[in-house]
Short mmCIF file of C-alpha atoms in Angstrom, two decimals:
data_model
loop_
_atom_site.label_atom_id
_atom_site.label_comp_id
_atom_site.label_asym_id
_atom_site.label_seq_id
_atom_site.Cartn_x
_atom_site.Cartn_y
_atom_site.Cartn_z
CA UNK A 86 20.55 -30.41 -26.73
CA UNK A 87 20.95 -27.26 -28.15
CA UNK A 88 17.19 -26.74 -28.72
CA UNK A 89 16.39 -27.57 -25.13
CA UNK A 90 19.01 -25.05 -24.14
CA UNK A 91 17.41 -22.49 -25.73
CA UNK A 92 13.88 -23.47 -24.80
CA UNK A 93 15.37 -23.51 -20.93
CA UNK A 94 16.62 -19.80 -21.41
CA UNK A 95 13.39 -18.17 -22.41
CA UNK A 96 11.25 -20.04 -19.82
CA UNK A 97 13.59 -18.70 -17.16
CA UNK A 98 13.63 -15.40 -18.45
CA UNK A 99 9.70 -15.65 -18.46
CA UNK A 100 9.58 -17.61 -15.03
CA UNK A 101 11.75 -15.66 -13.25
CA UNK A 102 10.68 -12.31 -14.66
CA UNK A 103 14.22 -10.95 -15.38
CA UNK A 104 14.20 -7.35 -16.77
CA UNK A 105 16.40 -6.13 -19.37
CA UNK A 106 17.93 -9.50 -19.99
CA UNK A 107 16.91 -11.58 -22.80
CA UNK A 108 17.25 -15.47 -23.19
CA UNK A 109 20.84 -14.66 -25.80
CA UNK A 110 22.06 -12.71 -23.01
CA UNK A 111 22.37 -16.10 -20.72
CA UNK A 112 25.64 -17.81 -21.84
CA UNK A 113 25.09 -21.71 -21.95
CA UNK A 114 27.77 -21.90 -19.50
CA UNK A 115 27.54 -18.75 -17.32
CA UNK A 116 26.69 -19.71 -13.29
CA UNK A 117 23.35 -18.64 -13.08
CA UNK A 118 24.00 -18.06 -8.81
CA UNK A 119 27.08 -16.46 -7.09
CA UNK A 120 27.43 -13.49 -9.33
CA UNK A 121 26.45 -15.15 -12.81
CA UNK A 122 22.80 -13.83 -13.63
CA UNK A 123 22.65 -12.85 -9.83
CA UNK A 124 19.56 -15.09 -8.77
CA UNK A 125 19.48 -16.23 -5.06
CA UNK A 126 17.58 -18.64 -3.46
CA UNK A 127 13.82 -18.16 -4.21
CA UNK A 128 15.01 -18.46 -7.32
CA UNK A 129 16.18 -21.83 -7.12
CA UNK A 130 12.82 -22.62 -5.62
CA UNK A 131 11.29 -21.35 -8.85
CA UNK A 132 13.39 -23.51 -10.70
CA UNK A 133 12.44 -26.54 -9.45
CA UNK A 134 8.77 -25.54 -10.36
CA UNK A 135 9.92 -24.72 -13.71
CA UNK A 136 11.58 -28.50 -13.82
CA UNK A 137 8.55 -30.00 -12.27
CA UNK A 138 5.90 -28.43 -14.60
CA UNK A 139 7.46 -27.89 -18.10
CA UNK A 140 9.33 -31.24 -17.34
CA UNK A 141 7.80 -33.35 -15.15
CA UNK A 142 11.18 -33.77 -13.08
CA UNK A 143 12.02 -33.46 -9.56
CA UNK A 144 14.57 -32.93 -8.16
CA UNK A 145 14.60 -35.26 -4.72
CA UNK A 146 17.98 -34.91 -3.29
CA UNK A 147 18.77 -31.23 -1.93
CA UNK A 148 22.96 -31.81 -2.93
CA UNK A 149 21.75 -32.51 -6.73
CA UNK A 150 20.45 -29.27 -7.23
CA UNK A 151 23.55 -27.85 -6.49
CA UNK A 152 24.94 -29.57 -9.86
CA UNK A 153 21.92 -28.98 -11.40
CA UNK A 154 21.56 -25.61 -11.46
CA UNK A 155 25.04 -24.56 -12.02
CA UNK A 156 24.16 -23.03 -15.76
CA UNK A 157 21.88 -24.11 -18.04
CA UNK A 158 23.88 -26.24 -19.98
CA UNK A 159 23.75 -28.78 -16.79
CA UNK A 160 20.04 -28.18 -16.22
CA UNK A 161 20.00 -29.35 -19.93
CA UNK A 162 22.07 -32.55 -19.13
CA UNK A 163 19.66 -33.18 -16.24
CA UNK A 164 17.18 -33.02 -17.91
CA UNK A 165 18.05 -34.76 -21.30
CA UNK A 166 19.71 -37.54 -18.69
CA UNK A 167 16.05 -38.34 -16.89
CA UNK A 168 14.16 -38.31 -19.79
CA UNK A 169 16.34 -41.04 -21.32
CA UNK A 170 16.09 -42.75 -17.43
CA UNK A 171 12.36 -42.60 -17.74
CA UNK A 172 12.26 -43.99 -20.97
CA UNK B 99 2.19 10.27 22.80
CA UNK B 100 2.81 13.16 20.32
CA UNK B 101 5.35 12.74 17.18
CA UNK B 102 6.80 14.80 14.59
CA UNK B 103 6.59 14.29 11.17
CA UNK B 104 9.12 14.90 9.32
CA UNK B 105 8.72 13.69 5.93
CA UNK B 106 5.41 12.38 4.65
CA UNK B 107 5.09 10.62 0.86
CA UNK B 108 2.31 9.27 -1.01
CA UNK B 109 1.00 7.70 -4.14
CA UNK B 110 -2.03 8.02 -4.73
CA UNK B 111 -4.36 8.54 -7.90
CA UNK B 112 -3.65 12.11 -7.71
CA UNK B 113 -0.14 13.45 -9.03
CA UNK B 114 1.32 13.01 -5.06
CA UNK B 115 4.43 11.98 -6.07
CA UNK B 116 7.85 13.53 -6.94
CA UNK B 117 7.04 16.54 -5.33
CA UNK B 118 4.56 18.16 -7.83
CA UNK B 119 2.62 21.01 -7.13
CA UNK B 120 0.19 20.78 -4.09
CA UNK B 121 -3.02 19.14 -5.61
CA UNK B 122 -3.21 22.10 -8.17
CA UNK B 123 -3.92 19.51 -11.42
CA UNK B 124 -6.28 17.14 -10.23
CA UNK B 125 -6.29 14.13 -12.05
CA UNK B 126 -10.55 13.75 -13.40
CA UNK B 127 -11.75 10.06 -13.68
CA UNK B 128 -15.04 8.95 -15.00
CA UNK B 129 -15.91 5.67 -14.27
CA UNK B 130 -15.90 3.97 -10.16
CA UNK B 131 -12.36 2.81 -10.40
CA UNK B 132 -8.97 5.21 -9.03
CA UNK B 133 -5.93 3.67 -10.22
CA UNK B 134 -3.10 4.91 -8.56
CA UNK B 135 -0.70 7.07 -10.54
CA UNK B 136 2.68 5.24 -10.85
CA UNK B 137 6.31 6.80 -11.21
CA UNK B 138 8.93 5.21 -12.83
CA UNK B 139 10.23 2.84 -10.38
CA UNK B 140 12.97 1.92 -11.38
CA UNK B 141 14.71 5.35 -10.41
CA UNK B 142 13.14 4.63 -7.33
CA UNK B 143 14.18 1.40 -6.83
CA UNK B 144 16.78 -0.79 -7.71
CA UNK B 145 15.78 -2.51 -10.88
CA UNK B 146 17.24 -5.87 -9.88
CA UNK B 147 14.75 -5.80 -6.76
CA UNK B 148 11.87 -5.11 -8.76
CA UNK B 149 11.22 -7.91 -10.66
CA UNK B 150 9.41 -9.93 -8.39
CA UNK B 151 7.50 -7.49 -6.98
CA UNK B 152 3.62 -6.55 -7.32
CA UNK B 153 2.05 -3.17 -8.09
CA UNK B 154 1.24 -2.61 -4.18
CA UNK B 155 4.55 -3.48 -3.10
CA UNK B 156 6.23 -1.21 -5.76
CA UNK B 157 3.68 1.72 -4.73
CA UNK B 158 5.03 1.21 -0.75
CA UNK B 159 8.47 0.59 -1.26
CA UNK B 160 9.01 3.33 -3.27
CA UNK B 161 7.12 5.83 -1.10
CA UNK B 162 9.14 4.05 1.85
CA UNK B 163 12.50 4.61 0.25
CA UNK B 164 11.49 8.59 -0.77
CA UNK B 165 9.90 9.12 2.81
CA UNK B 166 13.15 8.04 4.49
CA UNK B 167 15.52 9.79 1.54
CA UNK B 168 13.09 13.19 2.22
CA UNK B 169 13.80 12.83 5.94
CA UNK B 170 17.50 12.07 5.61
CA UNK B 171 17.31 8.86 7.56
CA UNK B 172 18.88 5.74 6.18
CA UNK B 173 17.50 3.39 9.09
CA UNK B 174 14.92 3.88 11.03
CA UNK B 175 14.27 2.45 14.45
CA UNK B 176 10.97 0.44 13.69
CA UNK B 177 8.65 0.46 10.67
CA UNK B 178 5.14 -0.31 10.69
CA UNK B 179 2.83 -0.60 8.21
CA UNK B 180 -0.81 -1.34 8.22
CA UNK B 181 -3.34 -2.95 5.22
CA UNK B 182 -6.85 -4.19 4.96
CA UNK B 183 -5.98 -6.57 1.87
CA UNK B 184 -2.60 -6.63 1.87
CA UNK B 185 -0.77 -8.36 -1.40
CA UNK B 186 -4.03 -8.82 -3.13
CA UNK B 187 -2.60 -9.30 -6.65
CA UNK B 188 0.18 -12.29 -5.40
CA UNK B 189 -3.18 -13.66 -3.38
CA UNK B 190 -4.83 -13.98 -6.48
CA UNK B 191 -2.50 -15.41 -8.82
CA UNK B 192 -1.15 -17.90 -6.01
CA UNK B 193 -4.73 -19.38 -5.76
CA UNK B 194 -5.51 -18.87 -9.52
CA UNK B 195 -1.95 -21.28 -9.92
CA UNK B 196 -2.64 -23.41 -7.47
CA UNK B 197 -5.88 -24.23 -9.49
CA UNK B 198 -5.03 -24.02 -13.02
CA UNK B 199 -1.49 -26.86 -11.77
CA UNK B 200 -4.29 -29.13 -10.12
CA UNK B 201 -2.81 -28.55 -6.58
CA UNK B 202 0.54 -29.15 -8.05
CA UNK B 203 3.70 -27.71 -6.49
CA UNK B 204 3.29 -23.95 -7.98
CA UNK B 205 5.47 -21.10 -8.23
CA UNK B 206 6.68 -19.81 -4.65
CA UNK B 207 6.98 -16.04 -5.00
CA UNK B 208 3.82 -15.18 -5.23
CA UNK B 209 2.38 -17.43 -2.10
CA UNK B 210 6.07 -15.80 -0.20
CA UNK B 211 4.74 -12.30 -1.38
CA UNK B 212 0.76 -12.65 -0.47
CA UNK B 213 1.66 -12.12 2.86
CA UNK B 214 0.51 -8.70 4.39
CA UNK B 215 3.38 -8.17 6.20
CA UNK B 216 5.31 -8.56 2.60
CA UNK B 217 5.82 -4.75 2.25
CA UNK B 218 7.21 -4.14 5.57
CA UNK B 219 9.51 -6.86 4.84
CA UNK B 220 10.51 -5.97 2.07
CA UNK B 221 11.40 -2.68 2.92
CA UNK B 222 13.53 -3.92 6.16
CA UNK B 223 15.35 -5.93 3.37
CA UNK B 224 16.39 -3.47 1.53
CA UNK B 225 17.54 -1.21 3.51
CA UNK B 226 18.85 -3.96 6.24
CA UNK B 227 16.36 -2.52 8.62
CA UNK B 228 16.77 -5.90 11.53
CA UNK B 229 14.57 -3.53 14.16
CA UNK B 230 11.22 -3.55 15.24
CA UNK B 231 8.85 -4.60 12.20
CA UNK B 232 4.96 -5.03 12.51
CA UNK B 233 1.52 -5.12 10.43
CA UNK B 234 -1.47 -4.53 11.56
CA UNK B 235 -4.54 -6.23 9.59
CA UNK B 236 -7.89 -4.69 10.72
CA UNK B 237 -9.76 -3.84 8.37
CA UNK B 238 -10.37 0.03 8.39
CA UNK B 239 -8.43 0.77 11.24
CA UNK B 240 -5.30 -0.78 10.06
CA UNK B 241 -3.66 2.58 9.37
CA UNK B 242 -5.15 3.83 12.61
CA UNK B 243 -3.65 0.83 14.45
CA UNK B 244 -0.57 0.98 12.81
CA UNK B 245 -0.36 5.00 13.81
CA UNK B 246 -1.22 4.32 17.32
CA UNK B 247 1.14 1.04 17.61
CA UNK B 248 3.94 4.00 16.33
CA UNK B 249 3.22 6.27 18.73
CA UNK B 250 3.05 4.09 21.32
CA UNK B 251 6.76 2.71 20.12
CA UNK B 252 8.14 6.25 20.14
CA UNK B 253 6.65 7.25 23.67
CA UNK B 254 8.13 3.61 25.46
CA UNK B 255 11.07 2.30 23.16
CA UNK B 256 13.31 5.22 23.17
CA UNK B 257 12.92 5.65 19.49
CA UNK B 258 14.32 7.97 17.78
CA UNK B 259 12.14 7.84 14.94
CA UNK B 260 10.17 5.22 12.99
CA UNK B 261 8.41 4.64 9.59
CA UNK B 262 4.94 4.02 9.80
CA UNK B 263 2.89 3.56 6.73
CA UNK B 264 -0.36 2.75 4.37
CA UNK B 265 -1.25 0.50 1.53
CA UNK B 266 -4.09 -0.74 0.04
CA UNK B 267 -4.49 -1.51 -3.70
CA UNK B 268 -7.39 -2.41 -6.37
CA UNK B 269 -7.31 -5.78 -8.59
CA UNK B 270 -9.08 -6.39 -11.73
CA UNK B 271 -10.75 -9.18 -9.26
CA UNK B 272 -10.94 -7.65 -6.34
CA UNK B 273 -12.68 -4.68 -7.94
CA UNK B 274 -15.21 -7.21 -9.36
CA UNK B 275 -15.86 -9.10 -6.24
CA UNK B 276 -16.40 -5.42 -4.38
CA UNK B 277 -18.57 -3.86 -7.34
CA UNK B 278 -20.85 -6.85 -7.01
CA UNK B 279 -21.10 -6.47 -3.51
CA UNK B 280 -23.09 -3.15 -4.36
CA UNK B 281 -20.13 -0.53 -3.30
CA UNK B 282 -19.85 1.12 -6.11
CA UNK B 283 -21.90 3.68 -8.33
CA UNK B 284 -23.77 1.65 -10.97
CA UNK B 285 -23.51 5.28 -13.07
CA UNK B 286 -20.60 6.88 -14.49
CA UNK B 287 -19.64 9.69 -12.36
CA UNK B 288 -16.50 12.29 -12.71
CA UNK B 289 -14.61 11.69 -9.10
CA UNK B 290 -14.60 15.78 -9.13
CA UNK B 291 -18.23 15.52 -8.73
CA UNK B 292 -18.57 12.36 -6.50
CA UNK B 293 -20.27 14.73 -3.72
CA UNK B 294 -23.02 16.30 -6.19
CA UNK B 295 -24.48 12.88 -6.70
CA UNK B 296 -26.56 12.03 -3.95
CA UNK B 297 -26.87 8.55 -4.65
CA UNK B 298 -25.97 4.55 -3.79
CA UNK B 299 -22.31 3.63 -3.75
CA UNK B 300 -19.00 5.10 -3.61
CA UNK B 301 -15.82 5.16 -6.05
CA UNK B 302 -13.04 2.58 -5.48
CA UNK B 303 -9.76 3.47 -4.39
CA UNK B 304 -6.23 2.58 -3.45
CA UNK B 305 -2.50 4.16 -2.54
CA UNK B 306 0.31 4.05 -0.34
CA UNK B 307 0.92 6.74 2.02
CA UNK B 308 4.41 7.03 4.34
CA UNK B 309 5.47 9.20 6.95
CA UNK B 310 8.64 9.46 9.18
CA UNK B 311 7.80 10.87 12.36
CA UNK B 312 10.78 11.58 14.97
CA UNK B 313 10.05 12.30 18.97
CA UNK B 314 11.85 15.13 18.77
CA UNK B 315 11.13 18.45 16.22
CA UNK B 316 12.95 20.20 13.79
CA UNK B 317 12.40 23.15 11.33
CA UNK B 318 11.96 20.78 8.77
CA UNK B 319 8.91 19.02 9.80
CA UNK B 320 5.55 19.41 8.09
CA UNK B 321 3.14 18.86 11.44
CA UNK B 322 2.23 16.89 14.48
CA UNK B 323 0.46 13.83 15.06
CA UNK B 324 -1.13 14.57 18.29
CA UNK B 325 -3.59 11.66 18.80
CA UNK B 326 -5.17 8.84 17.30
CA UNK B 327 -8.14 7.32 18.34
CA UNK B 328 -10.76 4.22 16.62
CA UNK B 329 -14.35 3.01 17.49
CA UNK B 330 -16.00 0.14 16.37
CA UNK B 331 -19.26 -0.05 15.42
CA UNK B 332 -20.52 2.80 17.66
CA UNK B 333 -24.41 2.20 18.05
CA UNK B 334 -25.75 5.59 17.61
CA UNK B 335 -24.78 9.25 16.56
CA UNK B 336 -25.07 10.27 20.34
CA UNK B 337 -22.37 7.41 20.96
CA UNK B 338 -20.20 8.69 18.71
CA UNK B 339 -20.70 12.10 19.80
CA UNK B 340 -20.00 11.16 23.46
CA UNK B 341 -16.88 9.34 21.84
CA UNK B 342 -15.56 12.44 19.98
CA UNK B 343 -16.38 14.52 23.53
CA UNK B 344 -13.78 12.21 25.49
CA UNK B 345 -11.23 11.85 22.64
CA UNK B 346 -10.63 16.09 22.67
CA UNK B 347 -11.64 16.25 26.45
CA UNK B 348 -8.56 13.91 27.03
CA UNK B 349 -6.37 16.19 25.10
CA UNK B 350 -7.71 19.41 26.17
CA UNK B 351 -9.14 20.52 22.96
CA UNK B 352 -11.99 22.69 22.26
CA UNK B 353 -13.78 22.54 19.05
CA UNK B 354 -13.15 25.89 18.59
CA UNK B 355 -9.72 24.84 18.28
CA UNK B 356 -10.26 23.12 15.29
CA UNK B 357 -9.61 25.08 12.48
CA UNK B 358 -10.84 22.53 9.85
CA UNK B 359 -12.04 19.18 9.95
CA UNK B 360 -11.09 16.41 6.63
CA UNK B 361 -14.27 13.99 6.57
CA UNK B 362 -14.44 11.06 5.00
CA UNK B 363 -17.39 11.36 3.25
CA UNK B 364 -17.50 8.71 -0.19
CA UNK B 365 -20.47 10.14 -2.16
CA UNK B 366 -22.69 7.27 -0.95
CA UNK B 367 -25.63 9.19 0.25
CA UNK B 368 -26.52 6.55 3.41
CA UNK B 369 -22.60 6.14 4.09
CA UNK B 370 -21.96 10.25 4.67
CA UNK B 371 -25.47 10.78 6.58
CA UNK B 372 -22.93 10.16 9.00
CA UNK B 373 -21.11 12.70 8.77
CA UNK B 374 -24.02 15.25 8.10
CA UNK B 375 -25.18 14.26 11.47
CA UNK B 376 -21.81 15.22 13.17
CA UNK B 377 -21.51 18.84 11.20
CA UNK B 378 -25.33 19.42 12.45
CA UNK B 379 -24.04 18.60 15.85
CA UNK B 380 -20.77 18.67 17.42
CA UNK B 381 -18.84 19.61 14.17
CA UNK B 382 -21.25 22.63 13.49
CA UNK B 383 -19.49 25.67 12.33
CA UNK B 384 -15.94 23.96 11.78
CA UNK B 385 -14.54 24.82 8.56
CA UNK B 386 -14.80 21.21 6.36
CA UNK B 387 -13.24 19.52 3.40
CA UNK B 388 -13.49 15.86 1.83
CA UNK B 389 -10.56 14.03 0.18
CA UNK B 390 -12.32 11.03 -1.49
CA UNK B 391 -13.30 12.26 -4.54
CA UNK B 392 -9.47 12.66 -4.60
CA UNK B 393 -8.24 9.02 -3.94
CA UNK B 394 -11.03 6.99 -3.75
CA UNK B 395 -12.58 4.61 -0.95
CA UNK B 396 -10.43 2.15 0.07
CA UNK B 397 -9.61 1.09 4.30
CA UNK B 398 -6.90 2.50 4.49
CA UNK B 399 -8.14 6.03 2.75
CA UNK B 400 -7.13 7.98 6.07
CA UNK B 401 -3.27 7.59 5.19
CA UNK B 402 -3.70 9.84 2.19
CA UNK B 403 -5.92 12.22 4.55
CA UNK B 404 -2.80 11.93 6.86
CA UNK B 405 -0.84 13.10 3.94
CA UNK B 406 -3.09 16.08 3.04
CA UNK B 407 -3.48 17.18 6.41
CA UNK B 408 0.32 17.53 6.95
CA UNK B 409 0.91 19.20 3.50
CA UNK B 410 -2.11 21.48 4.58
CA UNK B 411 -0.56 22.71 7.56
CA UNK B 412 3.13 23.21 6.68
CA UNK B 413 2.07 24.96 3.54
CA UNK B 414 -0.77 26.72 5.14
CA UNK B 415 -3.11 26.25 2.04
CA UNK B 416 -5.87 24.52 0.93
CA UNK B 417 -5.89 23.72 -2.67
CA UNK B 418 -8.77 24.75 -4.71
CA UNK B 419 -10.01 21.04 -5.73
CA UNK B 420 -10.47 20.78 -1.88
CA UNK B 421 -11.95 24.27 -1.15
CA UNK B 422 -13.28 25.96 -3.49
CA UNK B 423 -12.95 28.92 -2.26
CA UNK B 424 -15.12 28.26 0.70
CA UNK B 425 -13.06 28.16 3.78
CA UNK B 426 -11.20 31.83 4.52
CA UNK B 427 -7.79 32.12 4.65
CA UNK B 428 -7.15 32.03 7.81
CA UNK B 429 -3.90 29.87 9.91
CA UNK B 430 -4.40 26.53 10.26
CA UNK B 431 -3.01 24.95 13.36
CA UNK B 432 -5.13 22.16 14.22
CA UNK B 433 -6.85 19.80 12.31
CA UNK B 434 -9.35 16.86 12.90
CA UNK B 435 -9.84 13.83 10.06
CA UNK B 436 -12.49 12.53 11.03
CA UNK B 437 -13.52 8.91 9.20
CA UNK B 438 -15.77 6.02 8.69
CA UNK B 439 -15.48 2.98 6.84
CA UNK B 440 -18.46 0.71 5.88
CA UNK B 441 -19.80 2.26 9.91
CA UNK B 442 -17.80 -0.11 11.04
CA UNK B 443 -14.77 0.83 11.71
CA UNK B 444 -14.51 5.23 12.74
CA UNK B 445 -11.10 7.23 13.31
CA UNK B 446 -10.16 10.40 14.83
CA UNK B 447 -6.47 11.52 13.95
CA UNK B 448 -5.63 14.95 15.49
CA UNK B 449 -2.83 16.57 13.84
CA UNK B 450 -1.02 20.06 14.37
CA UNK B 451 1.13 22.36 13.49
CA UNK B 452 4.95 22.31 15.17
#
C-alpha cells in the first residue's frame, strides 16, 4: 500500500502539472478537493484518466468517485480493492 | 464607429513587454523561426491558474490582464479576441494522445483547451468577465474581424469599453507542416535584413497583441481606431485600388492625409510585389515602414502593427529599426496599415491620433 501511495502522488503531480508542489508535499490523508491541494473539477476528470490508463480501472458510478477521490490514501484502497476483485 | 484606445499590450518576439523602451534593442534572429519573447508569468498571473495552460494562452492572458491593469479597468463590457490557429499546441497533443492511448479515453484538458475560443474564456474566467465574449476564426482577417465586431459592439451596445485582442502562436509541428508547405526561406537570413533578400518565402511568426479601447477619450489614450476594413481575394491591383479609393472616400480621407503607411510586406519577393504595386500607384509618395522583419508572418501579424501604430502616434516617433532615418520628423496624425496575407485575405486599419 504504501508503495502504491507513493507511486499515486508523483503521477498526479506529473498528470496534473502542479507547480511548486512535489509528490512529499501531498499528505496521504490530505482532501485533495475543497481546499486540500485546491484541484476542482477538470481535475477529477483527469483523474479518472489517470485510473483508467496507469490502472486499467473505471470508475462507473458518478457517487463512487466522490469516495474515491477524497485523498490518496482512498484512491489507494480503490485501487488495491479492484485489483484483488479482478483477480 | 470610431474608438479610443486606451491601453494597448503586446508580446511579441521583440522586447514589447513590461514597458521597455520603444523598439530601441531589437531582438536579431537568424534562422525562419520568431519565437515570442516570454515574461515571467507567474507575476503576471496567478501561479495556481497557470498550470494547465499552453504557451499561447499564457502569451494572451497575460497581455489581457496588463492591457486591462494599464487601462485601469477591472471588467470590461465585452472581450473579443480573434485567431487563425487558435490553441495549436493543446490541438496537437490532444490528437498525438488520442493516438499514442489507441482511441482510449485521454486526458481532457488539452481537448477542453484546443478550442479557439479557449483564451477568451479563459480570460472572462479569471476576471469573472459573464458579458459579451466572441472569437472570430478567419484566417487572416481574424484580428480584422474581431476589430470590426468591437467597433461595431461599442457604436450599438452602449459599451463603455471592451477588450479586443490577437493571438497566434508557432509549434515545433506546426512550423514543420508550414516550412514544408514552401513559406519559409530555405536560407538563413537575419530578420533585420528580411527586406534585402529578394527571394522565395517569408520568416515565421507569432504574438499576442491587446488593446482596450473606450467610446469615449481621455488624456491617457495612445490613438484612434478610426476604421477597419477586409477584402478577399481581390482579383487585380486595380480592384484593390478601387477598394482602397472607397474605404478613405467613405471616411473623407485624402491620401495626403496619410502621414505614413505600415505595410505588410514579409520578404517574399512575389508576396510584397503587392505592395510595390500600391506605393507605385495610389500609395506613391506616402512616407512607409514594414514591421515583419520585427515579428514575423503569422495571420494575425496586423495586431502587432496595431500595436506599433498606436505607440507611433502617442509617442510621435519612429524607432530607428523601423526608419532608418528615412522618413522626416514630422507629426504623425494619421496612419494607414495596410496588409496582405497569402493574397488572400487584405486589411486596411486607419488609426489616428486623439
Amino acid at each position: 500500500m504504501d508503495q502504491l501511495i507513493a507511486d499515486l502522488k508523483g503521477q498526479i503531480v506529473v498528470q496534473l502539472k502542479l507547480k511548486n508542489i512535489k509528490r512529499e508535499d501531498i499528505g496521504d490523508d490530505q482532501p485533495l478537493f475543497g481546499g486540500g491541494l485546491g484541484l476542482d473539477s477538470l481535475d477529477v476528470l483527469e483523474l479518472i484518466v489517470l485510473l483508467k490508463q496507469k490502472y486499467n480501472l473505471r470508475i462507473s458510478n458518478p457517487e463512487d468517485g466522490l469516495k474515491v477521490f477524497q485523498s490518496v490514501r482512498t484512491m489507494a484502497e480503490f485501487i488495491t480493492a479492484n485489483r484483488v476483485q479482478n483477480m | 464607429m470610431k474608438a479610443y484606445i486606451r491601453s494597448a499590450i503586446a508580446i511579441s518576439p521583440q522586447k514589447t513587454f513590461n514597458n521597455p523602451a520603444f523598439l530601441d534593442d531589437p531582438a536579431e534572429y537568424r534562422n525562419s523561426r520568431l519565437t515570442s519573447i516570454e515574461p515571467d508569468y507567474s507575476e503576471a498571473i496567478d501561479p495556481r491558474s497557470i498550470r494547465r495552460m499552453s504557451r499561447i494562452i499564457k502569451m494572451s492572458v497575460a497581455s489581457a490582464l496588463a492591457c486591462l491593469k494599464d487601462a485601469g479597468i477591472a471588467n470590461p463590457d465585452a472581450i473579443v479576441t480573434g485567431t487563425a490557429y487558435g490553441c495549436l499546441e493543446d490541438t496537437g497533443l490532444f490528437l498525438t494522445n488520442i493516438i499514442q492511448e489507441n482511441e482510449e479515453p485521454v486526458t481532457p484538458v488539452a481537448f477542453v483547451q484546443s478550442t479557439h475560443n479557449t483564451i477568451g474564456a479563459q480570460i472572462a474566467l479569471l476576471i469573472k468577465c459573464s458579458r459579451y465574449n466572441n472569437t472570430f476564426v478567419s484566417g487572416g482577417a481574424s484580428f480584422e474581424n474581431a476589430l470590426q465586431d468591437a467597433l461595431m459592439f461599442l457604436s450599438e451596445n452602449n459599451a463603455a469599453n471592451l477588450l479586443v485582442g490577437a493571438m497566434d502562436e508557432i509549434t515545433d509541428m506546426s512550423h514543420v507542416v508550414l516550412s514544408r508547405l514552401g513559406l519559409y526561406k530555405r536560407q538563413p537570413v537575419s530578420n533585420l535584413n528580411l527586406f534585402d533578400t529578394n527571394s522565395k518565402g517569408t520568416i515565421n511568426g507569432e504574438g499576442a497583441a491587446f488593446f482596450l479601447l473606450t467610446n469615449t477619450s481621455s488624456p491617457n489614450d495612445l490613438a484612434c481606431i478610426d476604421a477597419v476594413a477586409t477584402f478577399y481575394k481581390p482579383e487585380a491591383a486595380t480592384e484593390l485600388r478601387q477598394l482602397i479609393d472607397s474605404f478613405l472616400v467613405s471616411g473623407s480621407i485624402n491620401y495626403s492625409d496619410i502621414d505614413l503607411l505600415i505595410l505588410g510586406n514579409n520578404g517574399d519577393s512575389k508576396n510584397d510585389e503587392i505592395y510595390s504595386q500600391l506605393q507605385q500607384s495610389v500609395f506613391n509618395g506616402i512616407p512607409s515602414i514594414n514591421y515583419k522583419h520585427l515579428c514575423g508572418e503569422y495571420p494575425t501579424s496586423t495586431g502587432f502593427a496595431a500595436w506599433l501604430a498606436a505607440n507611433i502616434i502617442k509617442q510621435n516617433n519612429i524607432p530607428v529599426v523601423l526608419n532608418q532615418g528615412k522618413i522626416p520628423k514630422n507629426k504623425i496624425n494619421k496612419i494607414l496599415i495596410y496588409n496582405h496575407y497569402q493574397n488572400i485575405y487584405h486589411s486596411l486599419i486607419l488609426m489616428s491620433s486623439c
